[in-house]
Amino acid sequence: MELNDRLIISKPLYISEAADPQCGYCKGRKDSKNNYACESWHERYAAGGGAALRTATIGLQAELLPVQVYDELCNMGFRRSGDFVYKTDPLRNCCRMYTIRTSMAQLHASKELRSCVKRFLRHIGAGAGGHGVEALVAAEQASTRFCTRFEPARFTQEKYELFVRYQRAVHHDTGTIEPLQFNKFLCESPFPEDVVLGTAEEWAELNGWRSARPGQRFRRVGPVHECYYFDGKLIALGVSDFLPSGVSSVYFIWDPDYSKWSLGKLSALREMAIVERIGRSYYYLGYYIEDCPKMKYKAKYGGELLDVCNNQYLPLRVLEPFIEHGRFFVLDRAEPDADCSDDEAGDDPLSELPLDDRARLDPAAPLRDVVERIYGASGGAFAAANQAVEGLVDLGVEYTPQLDVGLFPSETPDLRDCLADVYQLPNVVPGLVPLWQILKILKSGEIRHINTKLMIYDTRLGRVRLVRDFHQEAKTTKRVICNVIRLIGLKNTANSLIVI
């Protein structure tokens, strides 16, 4: 395998900070009923005066990441910020953040969205020509004042100045905003350089998307900047990743002078139309947070949320009762006459579900939430993880059992923003490969798939080497490898170079 085809990644990181002020959504000031992933944890911590809310992010610093692999990771609940690829811990993070995707077929345009299109058409001088997405596309083609252009995700002074204006007006950022901040946030990515730059043919084809033939497949994959111009002035910038399965929205900024144009809402409609025209399946809107108004708006575009434990998307309308008040959910099949809104009292604890590609759920059939049985204060996940740890230690993998069944460390640091050990992952994290499954991979011999494939860059020795036999590695190295498997799976781990 060529080095350019590998994932070049850091050891997994677990970053936990005080939600106040680090969480950009709740600032650690949510209603106490919404603080915890499920009811039993609310009851436990409320009785003791509550635990300080924290953000909890799991991720990897990615130096190189093939677009096809990032597509897989997006559909496992990951996102990226620059070249940091991450997901949240839904048990311990202050907000439950669900991957949301949609398509034109799932969009039921509301009066608000139709009015948004109608106002935009008036602003660009298109006159009355309908108010749907197709009217929007036709008006853009006819307009002499408004246009957009796709180009590589590269820094320009014009884009940077737009970013500064947006941050000042919309996010009230009064500090110094350096060009490096814009570049790291909205220009840098972990994709190969030739993918980032693309080819002249790719960009010409993509900029002709409005005239695409039915069934035409576009070649472009990788990060893009779409520049919005009105009368020759840059008024907005859309940052997105074009993936094999769809288009993933990264960020959108606009000129405060054009705030009445509702360009944010308009951009989502446009990008959904682009997804359909270029022959992709889904539009990824990032994360959906049920109890956060600035993220709940995404429901206006229809779609489905990812159940990270079943590794399966389900329609948002089906999930609404399960995620009310910002709760976490894990669904299972239910009997037709069962109470589907919550766990049935008296059910035995369950271990974590295996993380695989098998579809377990039928959205049209009765479903029930088993989150309490697995991840609740008396759920089975913690005992099962401790049992797996014993087996892993016997195989020479350095893990530590969790003796206190709780979500947070028993001793709170004096400094609320103090980082925990960033290389220590909790033994139970929904959406990661569970430890019992890691133990099974080792015992069954599946772990041999990484032998003579996985590469390690040892920073102490300053050299790259192959992992020839997992079982001959040091205990700490085995744990790092197992943690990478927990995050990205066995196949992707085998194709990686891990910096340790």
Short mmCIF file of C-alpha atoms in Angstrom, two decimals:
data_model
loop_
_atom_site.label_atom_id
_atom_site.label_comp_id
_atom_site.label_asym_id
_atom_site.label_seq_id
_atom_site.Cartn_x
_atom_site.Cartn_y
_atom_site.Cartn_z
CA MET A 1 0.00 0.00 0.00
CA GLU A 2 1.30 3.46 -0.94
CA LEU A 3 1.75 5.91 1.93
CA ASN A 4 -0.71 8.33 0.28
CA ASP A 5 -3.43 5.68 0.56
CA ARG A 6 -3.00 5.32 4.32
CA LEU A 7 -4.58 7.08 7.24
CA ILE A 8 -1.86 8.94 9.13
CA ILE A 9 -3.30 9.62 12.56
CA SER A 10 -2.43 10.43 16.15
CA LYS A 11 -3.27 8.31 19.15
CA PRO A 12 -6.97 8.71 20.08
CA LEU A 13 -7.65 11.75 22.23
CA TYR A 14 -10.34 12.22 24.87
CA ILE A 15 -10.85 15.89 25.70
CA SER A 16 -13.12 16.87 28.57
CA GLU A 17 -13.59 20.47 29.69
CA ALA A 18 -16.07 22.47 31.72
CA ALA A 19 -19.20 23.09 29.63
CA ASP A 20 -19.26 26.65 30.98
CA PRO A 21 -17.85 28.30 28.90
CA GLN A 22 -16.45 25.69 26.48
CA CYS A 23 -19.70 24.35 25.02
CA GLY A 24 -20.73 26.58 22.13
CA TYR A 25 -24.33 25.37 22.39
CA CYS A 26 -25.48 25.27 26.03
CA LYS A 27 -22.58 27.03 27.85
CA GLY A 28 -23.27 24.62 30.71
CA ARG A 29 -26.57 26.36 31.52
CA LYS A 30 -29.17 23.82 30.44
CA ASP A 31 -32.31 22.95 32.34
CA SER A 32 -31.23 20.36 34.93
CA LYS A 33 -33.69 17.84 33.46
CA ASN A 34 -31.70 17.92 30.21
CA ASN A 35 -28.26 17.57 31.77
CA TYR A 36 -27.76 13.83 31.51
CA ALA A 37 -28.03 11.15 28.85
CA CYS A 38 -30.85 9.24 30.55
CA GLU A 39 -33.22 9.50 33.50
CA SER A 40 -31.33 7.27 35.94
CA TRP A 41 -28.19 9.41 35.70
CA HIS A 42 -30.27 12.54 36.25
CA GLU A 43 -31.75 10.97 39.39
CA ARG A 44 -28.36 9.86 40.71
CA TYR A 45 -26.58 13.17 40.21
CA ALA A 46 -29.53 15.41 41.10
CA ALA A 47 -29.75 13.66 44.48
CA GLY A 48 -26.14 14.63 45.18
CA GLY A 49 -26.52 18.23 44.06
CA GLY A 50 -25.59 17.54 40.45
CA ALA A 51 -22.27 17.08 38.68
CA ALA A 52 -20.58 19.95 36.89
CA LEU A 53 -21.47 19.68 33.20
CA ARG A 54 -18.60 18.93 30.86
CA THR A 55 -17.92 18.64 27.18
CA ALA A 56 -16.53 15.26 26.13
CA THR A 57 -14.93 14.86 22.72
CA ILE A 58 -13.17 11.83 21.26
CA GLY A 59 -11.00 12.31 18.20
CA LEU A 60 -7.85 11.89 16.16
CA GLN A 61 -5.46 14.38 14.66
CA ALA A 62 -5.40 13.27 11.03
CA GLU A 63 -2.37 14.17 8.95
CA LEU A 64 -3.66 12.19 5.97
CA LEU A 65 -7.13 10.77 5.38
CA PRO A 66 -8.57 9.35 2.13
CA VAL A 67 -11.93 10.89 1.26
CA GLN A 68 -13.57 7.46 1.03
CA VAL A 69 -12.53 6.68 4.60
CA TYR A 70 -13.82 10.03 5.85
CA ASP A 71 -17.14 9.21 4.18
CA GLU A 72 -17.27 6.01 6.27
CA LEU A 73 -16.39 7.95 9.42
CA CYS A 74 -19.11 10.55 8.76
CA ASN A 75 -21.61 7.70 8.72
CA MET A 76 -20.24 6.51 12.08
CA GLY A 77 -20.96 9.90 13.67
CA PHE A 78 -17.64 11.68 13.08
CA ARG A 79 -17.12 15.25 11.87
CA ARG A 80 -13.99 17.27 11.23
CA SER A 81 -12.71 20.69 12.24
CA GLY A 82 -9.74 21.39 10.01
CA ASP A 83 -7.71 18.20 10.30
CA PHE A 84 -9.13 17.12 13.68
CA VAL A 85 -11.65 14.28 13.23
CA TYR A 86 -13.97 13.88 16.20
CA LYS A 87 -17.25 12.77 17.72
CA THR A 88 -18.77 13.44 21.13
CA ASP A 89 -19.28 11.02 23.99
CA PRO A 90 -23.09 10.97 24.26
CA LEU A 91 -23.03 9.66 27.83
CA ARG A 92 -20.81 12.40 29.28
CA ASN A 93 -21.09 15.33 26.89
CA CYS A 94 -23.41 18.07 28.07
CA CYS A 95 -25.33 17.96 24.75
CA ARG A 96 -26.46 14.91 22.79
CA MET A 97 -25.26 15.53 19.23
CA TYR A 98 -26.69 13.33 16.48
CA THR A 99 -25.46 13.12 12.89
CA ILE A 100 -28.29 14.32 10.62
CA ARG A 101 -28.59 13.78 6.88
CA THR A 102 -31.35 14.46 4.38
CA SER A 103 -32.18 14.62 0.67
CA MET A 104 -34.57 16.42 -1.65
CA ALA A 105 -36.95 13.46 -1.40
CA GLN A 106 -37.14 13.97 2.38
CA LEU A 107 -37.64 17.74 2.21
CA HIS A 108 -41.11 19.13 2.84
CA ALA A 109 -40.55 22.82 2.16
CA SER A 110 -42.28 24.91 4.79
CA LYS A 111 -43.85 28.31 4.21
CA GLU A 112 -40.75 29.80 5.90
CA LEU A 113 -38.37 28.16 3.41
CA ARG A 114 -40.56 29.04 0.43
CA SER A 115 -40.65 32.67 1.58
CA CYS A 116 -36.86 32.60 1.96
CA VAL A 117 -36.48 31.60 -1.70
CA LYS A 118 -39.01 34.17 -2.82
CA ARG A 119 -37.20 37.01 -1.00
CA PHE A 120 -33.87 35.95 -2.45
CA LEU A 121 -35.26 35.97 -5.98
CA ARG A 122 -36.43 39.54 -5.46
CA HIS A 123 -33.02 40.59 -4.11
CA ILE A 124 -31.16 39.29 -7.15
CA GLY A 125 -33.70 40.84 -9.50
CA ALA A 126 -35.22 37.59 -10.72
CA GLY A 127 -38.82 38.70 -10.24
CA ALA A 128 -41.70 36.35 -9.63
CA GLY A 129 -40.88 32.96 -11.02
CA GLY A 130 -41.99 30.52 -8.34
CA HIS A 131 -40.65 29.82 -4.88
CA GLY A 132 -39.31 26.27 -5.02
CA VAL A 133 -35.77 24.98 -5.28
CA GLU A 134 -36.07 24.53 -9.05
CA ALA A 135 -37.12 28.17 -9.37
CA LEU A 136 -34.05 29.12 -7.35
CA VAL A 137 -31.75 27.20 -9.72
CA ALA A 138 -33.40 28.71 -12.80
CA ALA A 139 -33.16 32.23 -11.37
CA GLU A 140 -29.46 31.83 -10.67
CA GLN A 141 -28.85 30.77 -14.25
CA ALA A 142 -30.70 33.83 -15.55
CA SER A 143 -29.30 36.40 -13.09
CA THR A 144 -26.69 38.92 -14.24
CA ARG A 145 -26.02 40.15 -10.69
CA PHE A 146 -25.69 36.98 -8.60
CA CYS A 147 -23.42 34.01 -9.19
CA THR A 148 -21.47 31.36 -7.27
CA ARG A 149 -18.18 29.65 -8.01
CA PHE A 150 -16.69 26.43 -6.68
CA GLU A 151 -12.94 26.47 -6.11
CA PRO A 152 -10.27 24.75 -3.98
CA ALA A 153 -10.44 25.30 -0.22
CA ARG A 154 -7.57 27.76 -0.17
CA PHE A 155 -6.87 30.98 1.76
CA THR A 156 -7.47 34.35 0.13
CA GLN A 157 -7.48 37.77 1.75
CA GLU A 158 -11.02 38.34 0.51
CA LYS A 159 -12.34 35.21 2.23
CA TYR A 160 -10.43 36.00 5.43
CA GLU A 161 -11.87 39.53 5.61
CA LEU A 162 -15.39 38.11 5.15
CA PHE A 163 -14.72 35.65 7.99
CA VAL A 164 -13.62 38.47 10.31
CA ARG A 165 -16.76 40.49 9.56
CA TYR A 166 -18.95 37.44 10.15
CA GLN A 167 -17.28 36.53 13.47
CA ARG A 168 -17.54 40.09 14.75
CA ALA A 169 -21.20 40.59 13.85
CA VAL A 170 -22.70 37.13 14.34
CA HIS A 171 -20.58 35.55 17.09
CA HIS A 172 -19.55 38.82 18.77
CA ASP A 173 -15.89 37.87 18.68
CA THR A 174 -14.05 40.94 19.92
CA GLY A 175 -10.59 39.40 20.11
CA THR A 176 -7.88 39.35 17.49
CA ILE A 177 -8.77 37.08 14.57
CA GLU A 178 -5.58 36.08 12.84
CA PRO A 179 -5.40 34.79 9.25
CA LEU A 180 -3.99 31.56 10.70
CA GLN A 181 -7.27 30.95 12.58
CA PHE A 182 -9.30 31.17 9.38
CA ASN A 183 -6.83 29.00 7.51
CA LYS A 184 -6.77 26.24 10.14
CA PHE A 185 -10.54 26.25 10.61
CA LEU A 186 -11.89 26.55 7.07
CA CYS A 187 -9.01 25.86 4.67
CA GLU A 188 -6.88 23.09 6.15
CA SER A 189 -8.03 19.49 5.82
CA PRO A 190 -6.50 16.02 6.18
CA PHE A 191 -7.09 15.05 2.55
CA PRO A 192 -4.23 14.43 0.07
CA GLU A 193 -2.91 17.54 -1.66
CA ASP A 194 -3.90 16.41 -5.16
CA VAL A 195 -7.45 15.81 -3.92
CA VAL A 196 -7.59 19.27 -2.32
CA LEU A 197 -6.43 20.99 -5.50
CA GLY A 198 -8.50 18.86 -7.88
CA THR A 199 -8.22 19.24 -11.64
CA ALA A 200 -9.39 21.95 -14.02
CA GLU A 201 -11.82 19.42 -15.51
CA GLU A 202 -13.34 18.64 -12.09
CA TRP A 203 -13.91 22.31 -11.26
CA ALA A 204 -15.36 23.10 -14.68
CA GLU A 205 -17.72 20.14 -14.40
CA LEU A 206 -18.78 21.10 -10.87
CA ASN A 207 -19.39 24.74 -11.76
CA GLY A 208 -21.70 23.52 -14.51
CA TRP A 209 -23.89 21.56 -12.06
CA ARG A 210 -27.03 23.54 -12.95
CA SER A 211 -26.93 22.08 -16.47
CA ALA A 212 -26.20 18.50 -15.39
CA ARG A 213 -27.67 15.72 -17.50
CA PRO A 214 -30.07 13.31 -15.75
CA GLY A 215 -28.04 10.55 -14.15
CA GLN A 216 -24.71 12.35 -14.70
CA ARG A 217 -22.11 11.41 -12.08
CA PHE A 218 -19.67 14.15 -11.12
CA ARG A 219 -16.03 13.32 -10.42
CA ARG A 220 -15.28 15.84 -7.69
CA VAL A 221 -14.54 14.51 -4.19
CA GLY A 222 -12.80 16.44 -1.44
CA PRO A 223 -13.13 19.84 0.25
CA VAL A 224 -14.58 22.80 -1.63
CA HIS A 225 -15.21 26.50 -1.17
CA GLU A 226 -18.31 27.87 -2.87
CA CYS A 227 -18.02 31.64 -3.20
CA TYR A 228 -21.26 33.67 -3.44
CA TYR A 229 -20.96 36.93 -5.40
CA PHE A 230 -23.43 39.78 -5.81
CA ASP A 231 -22.49 42.60 -8.16
CA GLY A 232 -18.94 41.24 -8.09
CA LYS A 233 -18.65 41.35 -4.27
CA LEU A 234 -18.05 38.23 -2.14
CA ILE A 235 -21.09 38.09 0.16
CA ALA A 236 -20.94 34.50 1.46
CA LEU A 237 -18.73 31.43 1.56
CA GLY A 238 -19.88 27.83 1.83
CA VAL A 239 -17.33 25.27 3.04
CA SER A 240 -18.20 21.62 2.40
CA ASP A 241 -16.75 18.19 1.72
CA PHE A 242 -17.84 16.35 -1.40
CA LEU A 243 -18.00 12.65 -0.48
CA PRO A 244 -18.88 9.53 -2.47
CA SER A 245 -22.20 9.29 -0.62
CA GLY A 246 -23.10 12.97 -0.60
CA VAL A 247 -22.13 16.49 0.40
CA SER A 248 -21.18 17.29 3.99
CA SER A 249 -21.67 20.88 5.09
CA VAL A 250 -18.72 22.12 7.16
CA TYR A 251 -19.45 25.82 7.71
CA PHE A 252 -21.16 28.80 6.14
CA ILE A 253 -20.32 32.49 6.59
CA TRP A 254 -22.00 35.57 5.17
CA ASP A 255 -21.57 39.32 5.02
CA PRO A 256 -23.54 41.00 7.85
CA ASP A 257 -24.74 43.66 5.37
CA TYR A 258 -26.82 40.90 3.76
CA SER A 259 -28.35 39.49 6.95
CA LYS A 260 -31.91 39.99 5.65
CA TRP A 261 -31.24 37.66 2.73
CA SER A 262 -31.38 34.53 4.97
CA LEU A 263 -28.34 33.18 3.14
CA GLY A 264 -27.80 30.39 5.68
CA LYS A 265 -31.22 28.86 5.04
CA LEU A 266 -30.81 29.44 1.33
CA SER A 267 -27.42 27.73 1.24
CA ALA A 268 -28.87 24.51 2.70
CA LEU A 269 -31.58 24.43 0.02
CA ARG A 270 -29.02 25.09 -2.71
CA GLU A 271 -26.66 22.40 -1.45
CA MET A 272 -29.51 19.88 -1.31
CA ALA A 273 -30.28 20.73 -4.94
CA ILE A 274 -26.59 20.29 -5.81
CA VAL A 275 -26.52 16.86 -4.15
CA GLU A 276 -29.39 15.73 -6.36
CA ARG A 277 -28.02 17.28 -9.57
CA ILE A 278 -24.55 15.72 -9.21
CA GLY A 279 -25.84 12.22 -8.53
CA ARG A 280 -25.08 11.86 -4.82
CA SER A 281 -27.46 10.47 -2.22
CA TYR A 282 -27.36 12.61 0.93
CA TYR A 283 -26.82 16.07 2.31
CA TYR A 284 -25.08 15.95 5.70
CA LEU A 285 -26.01 18.92 7.89
CA GLY A 286 -23.58 18.16 10.72
CA TYR A 287 -24.99 17.60 14.19
CA TYR A 288 -28.56 17.91 15.43
CA ILE A 289 -29.22 18.85 19.08
CA GLU A 290 -32.84 18.45 20.14
CA ASP A 291 -32.73 20.90 23.06
CA CYS A 292 -30.66 23.60 21.33
CA PRO A 293 -32.61 26.07 19.13
CA LYS A 294 -29.51 27.02 17.08
CA MET A 295 -29.11 23.34 16.06
CA LYS A 296 -32.72 22.09 16.14
CA TYR A 297 -33.59 24.24 13.10
CA LYS A 298 -32.05 21.51 10.92
CA ALA A 299 -35.25 19.50 11.35
CA LYS A 300 -36.84 21.96 8.90
CA TYR A 301 -35.01 20.17 6.10
CA GLY A 302 -36.38 16.74 7.00
CA GLY A 303 -34.10 13.75 7.14
CA GLU A 304 -32.86 11.10 9.51
CA LEU A 305 -30.57 10.75 12.53
CA LEU A 306 -27.85 8.20 13.18
CA ASP A 307 -28.40 5.71 15.99
CA VAL A 308 -24.69 5.35 16.81
CA CYS A 309 -25.14 2.09 18.70
CA ASN A 310 -27.12 0.31 15.98
CA ASN A 311 -25.02 2.12 13.33
CA GLN A 312 -28.23 2.79 11.43
CA TYR A 313 -30.11 5.90 10.31
CA LEU A 314 -33.75 6.33 11.30
CA PRO A 315 -36.28 8.99 10.27
CA LEU A 316 -36.34 12.02 12.55
CA ARG A 317 -40.13 11.76 12.90
CA VAL A 318 -39.71 8.24 14.34
CA LEU A 319 -37.04 9.37 16.81
CA GLU A 320 -38.71 12.53 18.15
CA PRO A 321 -40.28 10.87 21.23
CA PHE A 322 -37.01 9.13 22.12
CA ILE A 323 -34.79 12.25 22.09
CA GLU A 324 -37.11 14.68 23.86
CA HIS A 325 -35.36 16.87 26.45
CA GLY A 326 -31.96 16.12 24.90
CA ARG A 327 -31.95 12.45 25.88
CA PHE A 328 -29.75 9.71 24.44
CA PHE A 329 -31.38 6.66 22.87
CA VAL A 330 -30.61 3.09 21.83
CA LEU A 331 -33.45 1.40 19.99
CA ASP A 332 -34.54 -2.21 19.82
CA ARG A 333 -37.46 -4.07 18.33
CA ALA A 334 -40.58 -3.98 20.49
CA GLU A 335 -43.66 -6.16 20.74
CA PRO A 336 -46.69 -4.53 19.10
CA ASP A 337 -48.39 -3.90 22.46
CA ALA A 338 -45.23 -2.76 24.31
CA ASP A 339 -44.63 0.72 25.73
CA CYS A 340 -42.30 2.08 23.05
CA SER A 341 -41.49 5.37 24.74
CA ASP A 342 -39.10 3.99 27.34
CA ASP A 343 -37.52 0.87 28.79
CA GLU A 344 -39.85 -1.64 30.30
CA ALA A 345 -39.48 -1.79 34.07
CA GLY A 346 -37.82 -4.92 35.38
CA ASP A 347 -35.93 -5.81 32.23
CA ASP A 348 -32.48 -7.28 32.82
CA PRO A 349 -29.36 -5.22 32.03
CA LEU A 350 -27.90 -5.59 28.55
CA SER A 351 -24.35 -5.42 27.23
CA GLU A 352 -23.41 -2.92 24.53
CA LEU A 353 -24.45 -3.78 21.00
CA PRO A 354 -21.74 -4.91 18.56
CA LEU A 355 -20.66 -2.16 16.20
CA ASP A 356 -21.15 -3.54 12.68
CA ASP A 357 -22.99 -2.90 9.42
CA ARG A 358 -25.96 -5.18 10.09
CA ALA A 359 -29.34 -3.40 9.91
CA ARG A 360 -31.31 -4.47 12.99
CA LEU A 361 -34.24 -2.07 12.96
CA ASP A 362 -37.29 -1.58 10.78
CA PRO A 363 -38.45 2.05 11.15
CA ALA A 364 -42.01 1.00 10.26
CA ALA A 365 -42.16 -1.59 13.06
CA PRO A 366 -42.66 -0.91 16.78
CA LEU A 367 -39.46 0.21 18.51
CA ARG A 368 -38.49 0.73 22.12
CA ASP A 369 -35.66 2.51 23.89
CA VAL A 370 -33.25 0.22 25.77
CA VAL A 371 -30.77 2.92 26.76
CA GLU A 372 -31.38 2.41 30.49
CA ARG A 373 -30.76 -1.33 30.24
CA ILE A 374 -27.41 -0.73 28.56
CA TYR A 375 -26.06 2.67 29.64
CA GLY A 376 -28.21 3.64 32.64
CA ALA A 377 -26.93 3.76 36.21
CA SER A 378 -27.87 0.06 36.57
CA GLY A 379 -27.23 -0.83 32.94
CA GLY A 380 -25.14 -3.78 31.84
CA ALA A 381 -22.48 -1.94 29.82
CA PHE A 382 -20.17 -1.14 32.76
CA ALA A 383 -20.05 -4.64 34.24
CA ALA A 384 -19.55 -6.14 30.77
CA ALA A 385 -16.68 -3.71 30.11
CA ASN A 386 -15.00 -4.61 33.39
CA GLN A 387 -15.29 -8.29 32.53
CA ALA A 388 -13.76 -7.62 29.11
CA VAL A 389 -10.93 -5.66 30.73
CA GLU A 390 -9.99 -8.75 32.75
CA GLY A 391 -9.72 -10.76 29.53
CA LEU A 392 -7.73 -8.04 27.79
CA VAL A 393 -5.28 -7.78 30.69
CA ASP A 394 -4.78 -11.56 30.50
CA LEU A 395 -3.81 -11.04 26.84
CA GLY A 396 -1.30 -8.35 27.75
CA VAL A 397 -3.35 -5.25 26.87
CA GLU A 398 -3.05 -2.44 29.39
CA TYR A 399 -6.60 -1.52 30.41
CA THR A 400 -7.92 -0.64 33.87
CA PRO A 401 -11.34 -1.65 35.21
CA GLN A 402 -13.76 1.07 36.28
CA LEU A 403 -14.43 0.39 39.95
CA ASP A 404 -16.86 3.25 40.59
CA VAL A 405 -19.95 3.02 38.40
CA GLY A 406 -20.38 6.65 37.43
CA LEU A 407 -20.00 8.92 34.43
CA PHE A 408 -17.49 11.35 35.89
CA PRO A 409 -14.35 11.10 38.04
CA SER A 410 -15.16 10.97 41.75
CA GLU A 411 -12.85 13.90 42.44
CA THR A 412 -13.52 17.09 40.54
CA PRO A 413 -10.37 19.10 39.64
CA ASP A 414 -9.98 22.46 41.33
CA LEU A 415 -9.63 24.15 37.94
CA ARG A 416 -12.85 23.59 36.04
CA ASP A 417 -11.16 23.84 32.66
CA CYS A 418 -8.42 21.36 33.61
CA LEU A 419 -7.95 18.69 30.96
CA ALA A 420 -8.03 15.05 31.99
CA ASP A 421 -5.48 12.61 30.68
CA VAL A 422 -6.23 13.04 27.00
CA TYR A 423 -5.00 9.59 25.99
CA GLN A 424 -7.26 7.70 28.43
CA LEU A 425 -10.61 6.71 26.90
CA PRO A 426 -13.46 5.61 29.18
CA ASN A 427 -14.13 1.88 29.02
CA VAL A 428 -17.75 2.53 28.00
CA VAL A 429 -18.49 5.02 25.21
CA PRO A 430 -21.60 4.58 23.03
CA GLY A 431 -20.75 4.54 19.33
CA LEU A 432 -17.30 3.01 19.79
CA VAL A 433 -16.51 -0.67 19.32
CA PRO A 434 -17.26 -2.08 22.81
CA LEU A 435 -14.47 -3.69 24.79
CA TRP A 436 -16.16 -7.11 24.75
CA GLN A 437 -16.01 -6.93 20.93
CA ILE A 438 -12.32 -5.93 21.08
CA LEU A 439 -11.68 -8.99 23.26
CA LYS A 440 -13.51 -11.17 20.73
CA ILE A 441 -11.35 -9.76 17.90
CA LEU A 442 -8.22 -10.72 19.84
CA LYS A 443 -9.42 -14.16 20.91
CA SER A 444 -10.79 -15.12 17.48
CA GLY A 445 -7.55 -14.24 15.73
CA GLU A 446 -9.14 -11.44 13.65
CA ILE A 447 -6.46 -9.14 15.05
CA ARG A 448 -4.02 -10.85 12.66
CA HIS A 449 -5.52 -8.69 9.88
CA ILE A 450 -3.38 -5.77 11.09
CA ASN A 451 -0.12 -7.76 11.12
CA THR A 452 2.36 -6.59 8.44
CA LYS A 453 -0.17 -3.90 7.42
CA LEU A 454 -0.47 -1.43 10.31
CA MET A 455 2.46 0.97 10.64
CA ILE A 456 3.68 2.79 13.74
CA TYR A 457 5.71 6.00 13.83
CA ASP A 458 7.62 5.98 17.11
CA THR A 459 8.39 9.61 17.98
CA ARG A 460 11.00 8.58 20.57
CA LEU A 461 13.01 6.61 18.03
CA GLY A 462 12.13 8.81 15.08
CA ARG A 463 11.32 5.93 12.75
CA VAL A 464 8.44 4.12 11.08
CA ARG A 465 7.97 0.37 11.47
CA LEU A 466 5.46 -2.34 10.63
CA VAL A 467 3.46 -4.12 13.28
CA ARG A 468 4.49 -7.69 12.49
CA ASP A 469 2.73 -9.41 15.38
CA PHE A 470 0.22 -7.56 17.56
CA HIS A 471 0.80 -9.93 20.48
CA GLN A 472 4.52 -9.07 20.54
CA GLU A 473 3.90 -5.33 21.00
CA ALA A 474 4.32 -3.54 24.33
CA LYS A 475 1.24 -3.37 26.60
CA THR A 476 0.78 0.37 26.09
CA THR A 477 1.13 0.05 22.30
CA LYS A 478 -1.48 -2.72 22.29
CA ARG A 479 -3.87 -0.41 24.13
CA VAL A 480 -3.28 2.39 21.61
CA ILE A 481 -4.00 0.00 18.73
CA CYS A 482 -7.14 -1.31 20.46
CA ASN A 483 -8.34 2.25 21.07
CA VAL A 484 -7.87 3.08 17.39
CA ILE A 485 -9.93 -0.01 16.51
CA ARG A 486 -12.59 1.19 18.94
CA LEU A 487 -12.82 4.47 17.04
CA ILE A 488 -12.44 3.55 13.36
CA GLY A 489 -12.75 -0.24 13.12
CA LEU A 490 -10.36 -3.07 12.36
CA LYS A 491 -10.16 -2.58 8.58
CA ASN A 492 -9.32 1.12 8.77
CA THR A 493 -6.83 0.51 11.57
CA ALA A 494 -4.98 -2.03 9.39
CA ASN A 495 -4.59 0.69 6.74
CA SER A 496 -3.24 3.27 9.15
CA LEU A 497 0.03 4.77 10.29
CA ILE A 498 -0.31 5.70 13.96
CA VAL A 499 1.97 8.32 15.50
CA ILE A 500 2.78 7.34 19.10
#
